[in-house]
Amino acid sequence: MPSKSLSSLSLLPLAAAIVVLAGCAGSPAPKAGAPAAVDALYAQLDQASKGYETAIEQSRQGDNAGSARTLDASMNALKDIAARCTPASACDPQRVLSVYDRLLRLKDANFIAGEEDDTIAETPDTQTGLGNSPISTAIPQVQRSVTMLRGQKLSDLVAMNGPVKAALEMWLTQWRPQLMDAYVNYQYLRAQMWPEYQKAGLPEAVLFGIMAKESGGKVHAVSRSGASGPLQFMYATGIRFGLSSADGFDQRFDPQLAARANAAYLDEQLAQFNNNLELTLGAYNAGEGRMRRLAQQYPSADFYDPQIYNQLSPETREYVPMVLAAAWLFLHPESYHLNFPKVDGVPGSITLQRPASISELTVCLGGAGGMNEGWFRTLRNLNPRLDPQVPQPTGSRLAVPVALEKAYAASCTSGPWPILATDLHTAVKPVVIDPPAAAPVVASRPHGTRSYKVRRGDTLAGIVRKLDCTNVEEVAKMNGISGHHLSPGQTLKVPACR
């Protein structure tokens, strides 16, 4: 039986030491540690790193016991080196940090080496051929991660530059709630979306990264610019990749069709940009025409080259590293002190035993399965063609997570909860009838002129009231009167009303 220390392959113990080390990297260190001692520390760092690689190779060759021993020794050495580097004035903390980053990449690039294809297995043991090795058991995401993109390792494509590191911090801080929501939403949509990427030979992590940034996994999301669906297709681009309207339903909101179109788009653009993932993602956000012109103008420049980067909008400059950072966290959550929730996303279905809308089902299901936030979003995502407020008739079949099948039978077919849900859903709110708008007062328009002889006691205002189709200023202007002074017997020109 493997020892408990084997789980340290996730790099969590080292990560803890690295956090301390990183915090000290920008502050002066005490004057301690001779250059010879620091050189010796660096040599031990190199040796510990090689030990980590040896552990990987031993596991691949089936020597799980030897891998466990080597791994334990190398991880203990790495933790010790990280702790000893902190007070040494001549020790460069960034050197230890770079080793940490490299080991993350080794995990992504080599832990699933030996796979013959990208198929998804039902159990971890049959996925990689590594059996119950410490390698396979230490990586929660390995069973659902495809790391190759057109023959390139995803770890080689995710450059840990400033923008990506800043994006990692953003996902782990301000955008953490959206990241967690996106992960949960994706787990329930995975059975529909991932196979489309898998057929195209694209990494699942990239699919998650795009979805997390675009919609957070909200199938019915619509942006201010009109981009729609979980992967936010503009109307014209959606049409180009087969997302049209069927029976009044906008297919951009269909998770499976949207994933298929997205995979086709990326496949097309990767060919255009010589398999450059960053330029391809930039095209997805900024438009392929603009990115293609920049790539043709500067053929040797990458996305972050100032010749390209500086000509992009702030939105696109943020978008690409945010997608890559989300993809990286999808593969390596434990290395960033991130714990995604365990989600049973296996698809299932229910047949309604009584009429119910998605809103009513959400009420009667309550927090079944520990979903304290309720099931509205998940049920709506899985049934994108249904209006959530419209009751579906008895016998209708709805897609649900398999974990909800028993909860539906227990809570929503009879008893108080469906009655409560229906009572709330059919509640009648008072109807407020707005008073009719007052008809605009339109003065009668004059039609020509006629004469009016001023009588004793007449005033200009009184004459206007009698006519009821003009105003004082109009009559005064027609007769050149100033001060509204009238004389008996005076003849005035006045409007001849209809």
XYZ file of C-alpha atoms in Angstrom:
498
model
C 0.000 0.000 0.000
C 1.517 3.381 -0.995
C 2.576 5.628 1.833
C 0.572 8.764 2.615
C 3.457 10.951 1.478
C 2.910 9.913 -2.119
C 0.130 12.444 -2.506
C 2.796 15.135 -2.230
C 3.317 14.770 -5.949
C 0.618 17.383 -6.266
C 3.334 19.845 -5.140
C 1.158 21.186 -2.331
C 3.856 20.954 0.372
C 6.320 22.649 -1.905
C 3.682 25.216 -2.820
C 3.348 26.223 0.819
C 7.061 26.834 1.085
C 7.059 28.652 -2.243
C 4.378 31.049 -1.064
C 6.591 32.038 1.854
C 9.555 32.279 -0.446
C 7.719 34.439 -2.954
C 6.665 36.799 -0.208
C 10.305 37.326 0.673
C 11.517 37.652 -2.908
C 10.931 41.375 -3.046
C 12.407 42.264 0.352
C 16.048 42.475 1.426
C 17.409 39.292 2.967
C 19.736 39.135 5.945
C 23.443 39.042 5.228
C 23.927 35.359 5.717
C 25.218 32.507 3.648
C 28.555 32.437 1.832
C 28.564 32.071 -1.989
C 29.943 28.540 -1.626
C 27.014 27.592 0.596
C 24.541 29.066 -1.895
C 26.187 27.146 -4.751
C 25.778 24.005 -2.706
C 22.109 24.887 -2.177
C 21.634 25.310 -5.934
C 23.294 21.942 -6.524
C 20.877 20.343 -4.070
C 18.002 22.084 -5.878
C 19.111 20.578 -9.188
C 19.458 17.169 -7.568
C 15.995 17.358 -6.016
C 14.524 18.364 -9.374
C 16.204 15.393 -11.048
C 14.803 13.191 -8.296
C 11.312 14.364 -9.163
C 11.921 13.427 -12.824
C 13.292 10.060 -11.751
C 10.119 9.410 -9.745
C 8.058 10.056 -12.866
C 10.162 7.668 -14.940
C 10.060 4.946 -12.274
C 6.289 5.159 -12.153
C 6.006 4.945 -15.918
C 8.101 1.782 -15.825
C 5.823 0.246 -13.192
C 8.175 0.602 -10.220
C 5.615 2.220 -7.957
C 7.433 1.435 -4.710
C 10.698 2.893 -5.994
C 8.815 5.909 -7.400
C 7.243 6.529 -4.012
C 10.608 6.476 -2.210
C 12.309 8.724 -4.756
C 9.394 11.105 -4.785
C 9.299 11.354 -1.011
C 13.018 12.134 -0.846
C 12.932 14.734 -3.627
C 9.898 16.536 -2.209
C 11.414 16.701 1.259
C 14.597 18.077 -0.259
C 12.702 20.708 -2.243
C 10.794 21.874 0.832
C 14.019 22.078 2.826
C 15.789 24.056 0.081
C 12.881 26.507 -0.228
C 12.978 27.125 3.523
C 16.774 27.559 3.610
C 16.837 29.921 0.617
C 14.725 32.532 2.380
C 17.346 33.878 4.841
C 20.304 33.535 2.489
C 21.172 36.923 1.026
C 22.850 35.519 -2.074
C 20.184 32.910 -2.770
C 17.832 33.882 -5.598
C 14.242 32.961 -4.675
C 13.244 33.198 -8.339
C 15.500 30.241 -9.060
C 13.454 28.075 -6.707
C 10.240 29.502 -8.133
C 11.356 28.612 -11.645
C 11.981 25.011 -10.581
C 8.488 24.905 -9.143
C 7.081 26.203 -12.440
C 9.106 23.631 -14.383
C 7.829 20.761 -12.237
C 4.277 21.892 -12.895
C 5.028 21.630 -16.598
C 6.582 18.204 -16.164
C 3.388 17.077 -14.494
C 1.299 18.356 -17.380
C 3.608 17.068 -20.089
C 4.792 13.690 -18.804
C 2.424 12.228 -16.268
C 0.129 10.824 -18.920
C 2.894 9.814 -21.281
C 2.277 6.487 -22.956
C -1.359 7.154 -23.826
C -2.184 5.737 -27.230
C -5.095 8.069 -27.830
C -7.223 10.755 -26.251
C -10.178 8.609 -25.268
C -11.831 9.096 -21.907
C -11.958 6.014 -19.751
C -14.595 5.231 -17.153
C -12.035 4.616 -14.398
C -8.668 6.215 -13.652
C -6.809 2.888 -13.712
C -7.556 2.203 -17.371
C -6.987 5.728 -18.545
C -3.220 6.033 -18.471
C -1.781 2.577 -18.142
C -0.127 3.697 -14.904
C -2.506 1.701 -12.731
C -2.583 2.770 -9.080
C 0.732 4.534 -9.300
C 1.395 7.584 -7.144
C 1.545 9.555 -10.375
C -1.978 8.794 -11.536
C -3.592 8.949 -8.111
C -1.995 12.285 -7.256
C -3.492 14.154 -10.193
C -7.271 14.587 -9.873
C -7.637 16.084 -13.339
C -5.495 13.655 -15.318
C -8.381 11.391 -16.244
C -10.107 14.194 -18.147
C -7.224 16.230 -19.498
C -5.906 16.047 -23.025
C -2.630 17.926 -23.120
C -1.740 17.798 -26.796
C -2.631 20.527 -29.263
C -1.540 19.692 -32.790
C 1.421 17.755 -31.425
C 2.387 20.447 -28.937
C 2.153 20.066 -25.179
C -0.245 22.487 -23.600
C 2.382 23.210 -20.962
C 4.639 24.553 -23.702
C 1.878 26.782 -25.038
C 0.914 28.380 -21.730
C 3.757 30.804 -21.309
C 4.054 31.898 -17.685
C 4.647 35.529 -18.537
C 3.423 38.594 -16.697
C -0.063 38.738 -18.260
C -0.779 35.062 -17.572
C 0.466 35.291 -13.984
C -1.668 38.392 -13.446
C -4.624 36.486 -14.892
C -3.977 33.586 -12.530
C -4.123 35.991 -9.603
C -7.352 37.504 -10.943
C -9.022 34.079 -11.208
C -7.829 33.191 -7.705
C -9.082 36.423 -6.150
C -11.699 38.749 -7.642
C -12.974 36.298 -10.251
C -12.802 33.226 -8.051
C -16.616 32.979 -7.627
C -17.071 33.039 -11.415
C -14.360 30.398 -11.823
C -16.044 28.101 -9.315
C -19.483 28.646 -10.876
C -18.034 27.991 -14.321
C -16.485 24.744 -13.117
C -19.749 23.485 -11.601
C -21.756 24.513 -14.657
C -19.242 22.854 -16.957
C -19.315 19.571 -15.067
C -23.034 19.249 -15.766
C -22.559 20.293 -19.407
C -19.437 18.228 -19.976
C -21.205 15.188 -21.437
C -22.595 17.424 -24.177
C -19.610 19.675 -24.854
C -16.407 17.701 -24.276
C -17.023 14.995 -26.943
C -17.111 17.698 -29.633
C -13.666 18.914 -28.586
C -12.432 15.371 -28.202
C -13.409 14.542 -31.802
C -11.460 17.571 -32.981
C -8.381 16.577 -30.942
C -8.474 19.788 -28.903
C -7.571 20.070 -25.192
C -10.511 20.057 -22.811
C -8.749 22.645 -20.687
C -8.970 25.145 -23.555
C -12.711 24.530 -23.864
C -13.119 25.199 -20.155
C -10.922 28.312 -20.325
C -12.969 29.834 -23.142
C -16.280 29.021 -21.485
C -15.165 30.338 -18.093
C -14.147 33.677 -19.606
C -17.017 33.997 -22.070
C -20.097 33.062 -20.057
C -19.142 31.342 -16.813
C -21.131 28.371 -18.081
C -24.424 30.241 -18.389
C -25.981 28.743 -21.491
C -28.380 31.644 -22.092
C -25.803 34.417 -21.640
C -26.099 37.347 -24.073
C -23.508 40.124 -24.195
C -24.141 43.795 -24.889
C -22.760 43.268 -28.406
C -25.177 40.422 -29.093
C -22.767 37.491 -28.617
C -24.846 34.588 -27.312
C -24.609 31.188 -25.701
C -22.079 29.445 -23.453
C -19.272 30.205 -25.926
C -20.594 33.619 -27.011
C -20.927 33.391 -30.780
C -21.831 36.481 -32.744
C -24.773 35.889 -35.072
C -22.819 35.963 -38.350
C -20.016 33.749 -37.022
C -22.560 31.324 -35.615
C -24.272 31.051 -39.006
C -20.902 30.398 -40.647
C -20.321 27.439 -38.340
C -23.797 25.955 -38.515
C -25.557 27.690 -35.635
C -28.813 28.829 -37.162
C -32.407 29.047 -35.932
C -34.516 25.883 -35.735
C -38.217 26.084 -34.829
C -37.610 29.506 -33.338
C -34.680 28.316 -31.199
C -31.321 30.060 -31.553
C -28.818 27.207 -31.752
C -26.085 29.341 -30.241
C -27.750 28.442 -26.926
C -27.344 24.702 -27.513
C -24.236 23.611 -25.535
C -23.384 20.661 -27.771
C -23.828 22.557 -31.040
C -21.953 25.564 -29.655
C -19.013 23.345 -28.608
C -18.996 21.742 -32.060
C -18.950 25.142 -33.748
C -16.266 26.406 -31.380
C -14.068 23.378 -32.096
C -14.527 23.923 -35.845
C -13.626 27.597 -35.442
C -10.472 26.854 -33.474
C -9.508 24.129 -35.910
C -9.835 26.560 -38.803
C -7.950 29.365 -37.085
C -5.147 27.143 -35.784
C -4.480 26.226 -39.402
C -4.466 29.923 -40.308
C -2.084 30.876 -37.499
C 0.334 27.954 -37.758
C -1.075 26.329 -34.593
C -0.410 29.428 -32.497
C -2.984 29.113 -29.722
C -2.618 32.668 -28.445
C -3.198 34.237 -31.866
C -6.134 31.882 -32.395
C -7.720 32.924 -29.112
C -7.049 36.541 -30.013
C -8.915 35.993 -33.279
C -11.847 34.465 -31.391
C -12.161 37.654 -29.365
C -11.044 40.401 -31.736
C -12.070 38.879 -35.071
C -10.007 36.679 -37.342
C -9.625 39.389 -39.986
C -7.810 41.772 -37.674
C -5.559 39.092 -36.203
C -4.755 37.694 -39.622
C -3.702 41.120 -40.903
C -1.419 41.637 -37.894
C 0.067 38.145 -38.233
C 0.745 38.698 -41.916
C 2.268 42.098 -41.244
C 4.552 40.703 -38.527
C 5.022 37.011 -39.414
C 7.740 36.331 -36.839
C 5.961 38.044 -33.918
C 3.974 36.232 -31.261
C 0.897 37.506 -29.460
C 2.866 39.382 -26.776
C 5.244 41.029 -29.225
C 4.649 44.804 -28.934
C 4.106 44.980 -32.689
C 0.958 42.896 -32.243
C 0.079 43.265 -28.561
C 0.098 47.073 -28.587
C -2.325 47.208 -31.530
C -4.982 45.102 -29.826
C -7.836 46.395 -27.722
C -7.526 46.200 -23.918
C -10.314 43.605 -24.003
C -8.332 41.258 -26.264
C -5.088 41.843 -24.351
C -6.944 40.680 -21.221
C -8.946 37.921 -22.895
C -6.110 35.685 -24.130
C -4.169 35.348 -20.837
C -7.424 34.968 -18.895
C -8.442 31.997 -21.064
C -4.989 30.431 -20.763
C -4.903 30.968 -16.998
C -8.335 29.356 -16.553
C -7.188 26.410 -18.670
C -4.051 26.047 -16.559
C -6.032 26.121 -13.326
C -8.382 23.495 -14.752
C -5.358 21.204 -15.115
C -3.497 22.143 -11.929
C -5.923 23.435 -9.275
C -4.144 21.789 -6.346
C -0.895 23.545 -7.236
C -2.539 26.922 -6.628
C -4.329 26.071 -3.383
C -7.562 25.767 -5.352
C -10.089 23.042 -4.652
C -12.787 22.589 -7.239
C -15.944 21.016 -5.791
C -16.698 17.393 -6.498
C -19.566 17.283 -8.972
C -21.455 14.233 -10.174
C -22.110 15.427 -13.698
C -23.307 12.099 -15.084
C -26.323 12.895 -17.283
C -29.751 11.503 -16.501
C -33.386 12.302 -17.219
C -36.826 12.437 -15.637
C -40.297 11.937 -17.054
C -42.749 14.373 -15.521
C -45.439 12.706 -13.461
C -47.353 15.964 -13.266
C -47.107 19.262 -15.169
C -44.215 21.405 -13.983
C -42.000 24.232 -15.159
C -38.282 24.441 -14.519
C -39.024 27.096 -11.898
C -41.445 24.770 -10.105
C -38.983 21.890 -10.242
C -36.324 24.135 -8.729
C -38.605 24.932 -5.784
C -39.643 21.357 -5.059
C -36.086 19.990 -5.442
C -34.773 22.536 -2.932
C -31.129 21.875 -2.042
C -31.162 18.195 -3.037
C -27.698 16.696 -3.367
C -26.148 19.510 -1.353
C -26.827 22.155 -4.026
C -27.597 24.999 -1.660
C -27.730 27.479 -4.530
C -30.607 25.521 -6.076
C -30.915 23.752 -9.400
C -32.398 26.495 -11.571
C -29.219 27.253 -13.530
C -28.362 23.594 -14.066
C -31.873 22.610 -15.184
C -32.043 25.560 -17.535
C -28.594 24.826 -18.964
C -29.511 21.199 -19.613
C -32.854 22.102 -21.216
C -31.980 25.226 -23.213
C -35.015 25.032 -25.514
C -37.535 25.314 -22.682
C -38.952 28.520 -21.264
C -38.271 28.074 -17.526
C -41.578 29.694 -16.591
C -43.822 27.575 -18.836
C -45.134 24.321 -17.313
C -44.359 21.224 -19.367
C -47.112 18.608 -19.657
C -47.186 15.246 -17.909
C -45.006 12.758 -19.777
C -42.450 15.351 -20.880
C -38.842 14.198 -20.644
C -36.299 16.599 -19.155
C -32.532 16.276 -18.939
C -31.217 16.356 -15.369
C -28.078 15.190 -13.578
C -28.478 11.518 -12.753
C -28.211 12.409 -9.078
C -31.561 14.232 -9.326
C -33.574 11.302 -10.625
C -34.254 9.915 -7.148
C -34.683 13.399 -5.677
C -37.395 14.144 -8.250
C -39.233 10.925 -7.488
C -39.028 11.603 -3.752
C -39.940 15.304 -3.672
C -41.658 16.400 -6.863
C -44.211 13.755 -7.829
C -46.469 14.008 -4.775
C -46.614 15.494 -1.312
C -46.402 19.115 -0.165
C -43.433 20.376 -2.227
C -44.942 20.251 -5.730
C -48.144 21.758 -4.339
C -46.142 24.590 -2.778
C -44.142 25.080 -5.993
C -47.313 25.309 -8.101
C -48.980 27.644 -5.624
C -46.015 30.018 -5.728
C -45.684 29.801 -9.501
C -49.344 30.550 -10.176
C -49.585 33.412 -7.683
C -51.408 36.380 -9.190
C -49.786 39.721 -8.736
C -51.986 42.845 -8.712
C -52.237 44.376 -12.141
C -51.511 48.063 -12.137
C -53.279 49.778 -15.024
C -51.555 52.940 -16.045
C -53.963 55.844 -16.525
C -54.512 56.700 -20.167
C -52.204 59.377 -21.373
C -53.873 62.741 -21.708
C -54.601 63.590 -25.289
C -52.335 66.365 -26.447
C -54.040 69.706 -26.782
C -53.892 70.695 -30.387
C -54.967 74.235 -31.077
C -57.274 74.746 -34.031
C -55.379 76.150 -36.877
C -56.572 79.399 -38.454
C -57.787 79.442 -42.009
C -57.263 82.850 -43.594
C -58.336 86.147 -41.933
C -61.448 88.156 -41.344
C -62.328 91.534 -39.800
C -63.427 92.306 -36.290
C -64.744 95.732 -35.215
C -63.714 96.669 -31.697
C -66.610 97.486 -29.343
C -66.530 99.560 -26.215
C -65.121 97.460 -23.364
C -63.322 94.983 -25.664
C -59.866 93.890 -24.721
C -57.435 92.017 -26.862
C -57.521 89.053 -24.462
C -61.352 89.035 -24.515
C -61.431 89.058 -28.328
C -59.019 86.106 -28.422
C -61.203 84.155 -26.005
C -64.208 84.705 -28.246
C -62.320 83.459 -31.287
C -60.948 80.388 -29.412
C -58.468 79.633 -32.172
C -55.629 82.066 -31.727
C -53.637 83.903 -29.093
C -53.003 87.454 -28.025
C -49.543 87.639 -29.518
C -50.780 86.432 -32.911
C -53.577 89.062 -33.131
C -51.249 91.824 -31.863
C -48.653 90.914 -34.436
C -51.219 90.777 -37.267
C -52.374 94.340 -36.446
C -49.108 95.928 -35.329
C -50.482 96.615 -31.869
C -48.102 97.357 -29.037
C -49.168 97.467 -25.424
C -52.482 95.779 -26.326
C -54.195 99.240 -26.610
C -57.535 99.209 -28.513
C -59.996 101.946 -29.527
C -63.733 101.496 -30.011
C -64.626 101.272 -33.720
C -61.141 100.072 -34.609
C -61.114 97.283 -37.220
C -58.816 94.370 -36.538
C -57.608 91.577 -38.738
C -58.179 88.292 -36.909
C -57.699 84.614 -37.912
C -60.664 83.059 -39.682
C -61.035 79.703 -37.874
C -62.310 76.578 -39.583
